[in-house]
Amino acid sequence: MLMSIATLIRNTTWKCGKIERRVVTYLQRRSQRWGSAQTPVMDIMQHFEVSGKQKSEFLEAMRRLEKRNIIRISWM
């Protein structure tokens, strides 16, 4: 999952947790600034400076967003 690209599909944070909201907001702002809603997962993790237990919580949040069809994670 670390060598993959996250793509924002829907800009909604309804019933999302704190981490999910931060990820969706990051992808939304990136899309507004540079015109691309696609971002490598490693870049997102470096932006939020996650490590250790936070890393597993972050990856779980990304999986929940994908399950709810808010983002799409595609392999490189």
PDB file of C-alpha atoms in Angstrom:
ATOM      1  CA  MET A   1       0.000   0.000   0.000  1.00  0.00           C
ATOM      2  CA  LEU A   2       2.953   2.317   0.504  1.00  0.00           C
ATOM      3  CA  MET A   3       3.873   2.205  -3.189  1.00  0.00           C
ATOM      4  CA  SER A   4       0.438   3.278  -4.392  1.00  0.00           C
ATOM      5  CA  ILE A   5      -1.443   6.405  -5.454  1.00  0.00           C
ATOM      6  CA  ALA A   6      -4.473   7.826  -3.662  1.00  0.00           C
ATOM      7  CA  THR A   7      -7.073   9.536  -5.874  1.00  0.00           C
ATOM      8  CA  LEU A   8      -9.866  11.687  -4.471  1.00  0.00           C
ATOM      9  CA  ILE A   9     -13.227  10.557  -5.872  1.00  0.00           C
ATOM     10  CA  ARG A  10     -15.761  12.343  -3.677  1.00  0.00           C
ATOM     11  CA  ASN A  11     -15.156  15.349  -1.473  1.00  0.00           C
ATOM     12  CA  THR A  12     -17.211  14.322   1.538  1.00  0.00           C
ATOM     13  CA  THR A  13     -16.300  13.796   5.178  1.00  0.00           C
ATOM     14  CA  TRP A  14     -19.684  12.764   6.509  1.00  0.00           C
ATOM     15  CA  LYS A  15     -19.273  10.198   9.309  1.00  0.00           C
ATOM     16  CA  CYS A  16     -15.484  10.308   8.978  1.00  0.00           C
ATOM     17  CA  GLY A  17     -12.983  10.363  11.798  1.00  0.00           C
ATOM     18  CA  LYS A  18     -10.274  12.919  12.460  1.00  0.00           C
ATOM     19  CA  ILE A  19      -7.607  11.220  10.341  1.00  0.00           C
ATOM     20  CA  GLU A  20      -9.984  10.623   7.423  1.00  0.00           C
ATOM     21  CA  ARG A  21     -11.020  14.297   7.414  1.00  0.00           C
ATOM     22  CA  ARG A  22      -7.395  15.406   7.358  1.00  0.00           C
ATOM     23  CA  VAL A  23      -6.598  13.115   4.413  1.00  0.00           C
ATOM     24  CA  VAL A  24      -9.637  14.256   2.392  1.00  0.00           C
ATOM     25  CA  THR A  25      -8.831  17.920   3.124  1.00  0.00           C
ATOM     26  CA  TYR A  26      -5.212  17.391   2.071  1.00  0.00           C
ATOM     27  CA  LEU A  27      -6.235  15.746  -1.216  1.00  0.00           C
ATOM     28  CA  GLN A  28      -8.848  18.455  -1.864  1.00  0.00           C
ATOM     29  CA  ARG A  29      -6.359  21.294  -1.323  1.00  0.00           C
ATOM     30  CA  ARG A  30      -3.753  19.550  -3.449  1.00  0.00           C
ATOM     31  CA  SER A  31      -6.294  19.168  -6.228  1.00  0.00           C
ATOM     32  CA  GLN A  32      -7.263  22.846  -6.024  1.00  0.00           C
ATOM     33  CA  ARG A  33      -3.652  24.056  -6.066  1.00  0.00           C
ATOM     34  CA  TRP A  34      -2.082  21.766  -8.655  1.00  0.00           C
ATOM     35  CA  GLY A  35      -5.092  20.422 -10.525  1.00  0.00           C
ATOM     36  CA  SER A  36      -4.420  16.782  -9.719  1.00  0.00           C
ATOM     37  CA  ALA A  37      -6.295  14.768  -7.122  1.00  0.00           C
ATOM     38  CA  GLN A  38      -3.729  11.960  -7.360  1.00  0.00           C
ATOM     39  CA  THR A  39      -1.021  11.768  -4.714  1.00  0.00           C
ATOM     40  CA  PRO A  40       1.404   8.992  -3.738  1.00  0.00           C
ATOM     41  CA  VAL A  41       0.548   7.524  -0.330  1.00  0.00           C
ATOM     42  CA  MET A  42       4.172   7.984   0.797  1.00  0.00           C
ATOM     43  CA  ASP A  43       3.913  11.749   0.138  1.00  0.00           C
ATOM     44  CA  ILE A  44       0.758  11.947   2.248  1.00  0.00           C
ATOM     45  CA  MET A  45       2.453  10.025   5.060  1.00  0.00           C
ATOM     46  CA  GLN A  46       5.488  12.315   4.920  1.00  0.00           C
ATOM     47  CA  HIS A  47       3.226  15.371   5.016  1.00  0.00           C
ATOM     48  CA  PHE A  48       1.491  14.153   8.189  1.00  0.00           C
ATOM     49  CA  GLU A  49       4.787  12.822   9.668  1.00  0.00           C
ATOM     50  CA  VAL A  50       3.347   9.473  10.774  1.00  0.00           C
ATOM     51  CA  SER A  51       5.464   6.713  12.313  1.00  0.00           C
ATOM     52  CA  GLY A  52       5.050   3.664  14.521  1.00  0.00           C
ATOM     53  CA  LYS A  53       1.508   3.090  15.745  1.00  0.00           C
ATOM     54  CA  GLN A  54       0.318   6.230  13.950  1.00  0.00           C
ATOM     55  CA  LYS A  55       1.415   4.642  10.681  1.00  0.00           C
ATOM     56  CA  SER A  56      -0.879   1.645  11.123  1.00  0.00           C
ATOM     57  CA  GLU A  57      -3.784   3.897  12.191  1.00  0.00           C
ATOM     58  CA  PHE A  58      -3.169   6.092   9.152  1.00  0.00           C
ATOM     59  CA  LEU A  59      -3.145   3.146   6.741  1.00  0.00           C
ATOM     60  CA  GLU A  60      -6.331   1.801   8.343  1.00  0.00           C
ATOM     61  CA  ALA A  61      -7.982   5.204   7.840  1.00  0.00           C
ATOM     62  CA  MET A  62      -6.950   5.116   4.170  1.00  0.00           C
ATOM     63  CA  ARG A  63      -8.525   1.660   3.809  1.00  0.00           C
ATOM     64  CA  ARG A  64     -11.769   2.924   5.395  1.00  0.00           C
ATOM     65  CA  LEU A  65     -11.877   5.838   2.953  1.00  0.00           C
ATOM     66  CA  GLU A  66     -11.379   3.436   0.055  1.00  0.00           C
ATOM     67  CA  LYS A  67     -14.101   1.127   1.362  1.00  0.00           C
ATOM     68  CA  ARG A  68     -16.532   4.077   1.494  1.00  0.00           C
ATOM     69  CA  ASN A  69     -15.590   5.059  -2.112  1.00  0.00           C
ATOM     70  CA  ILE A  70     -14.229   8.454  -1.091  1.00  0.00           C
ATOM     71  CA  ILE A  71     -10.734   7.727  -2.424  1.00  0.00           C
ATOM     72  CA  ARG A  72      -9.328   5.148  -4.816  1.00  0.00           C
ATOM     73  CA  ILE A  73      -5.996   3.503  -4.106  1.00  0.00           C
ATOM     74  CA  SER A  74      -4.228   2.196  -7.184  1.00  0.00           C
ATOM     75  CA  TRP A  75      -0.909   0.374  -7.312  1.00  0.00           C
ATOM     76  CA  MET A  76       2.046   1.867  -9.167  1.00  0.00           C
TER      77      MET A  76
END
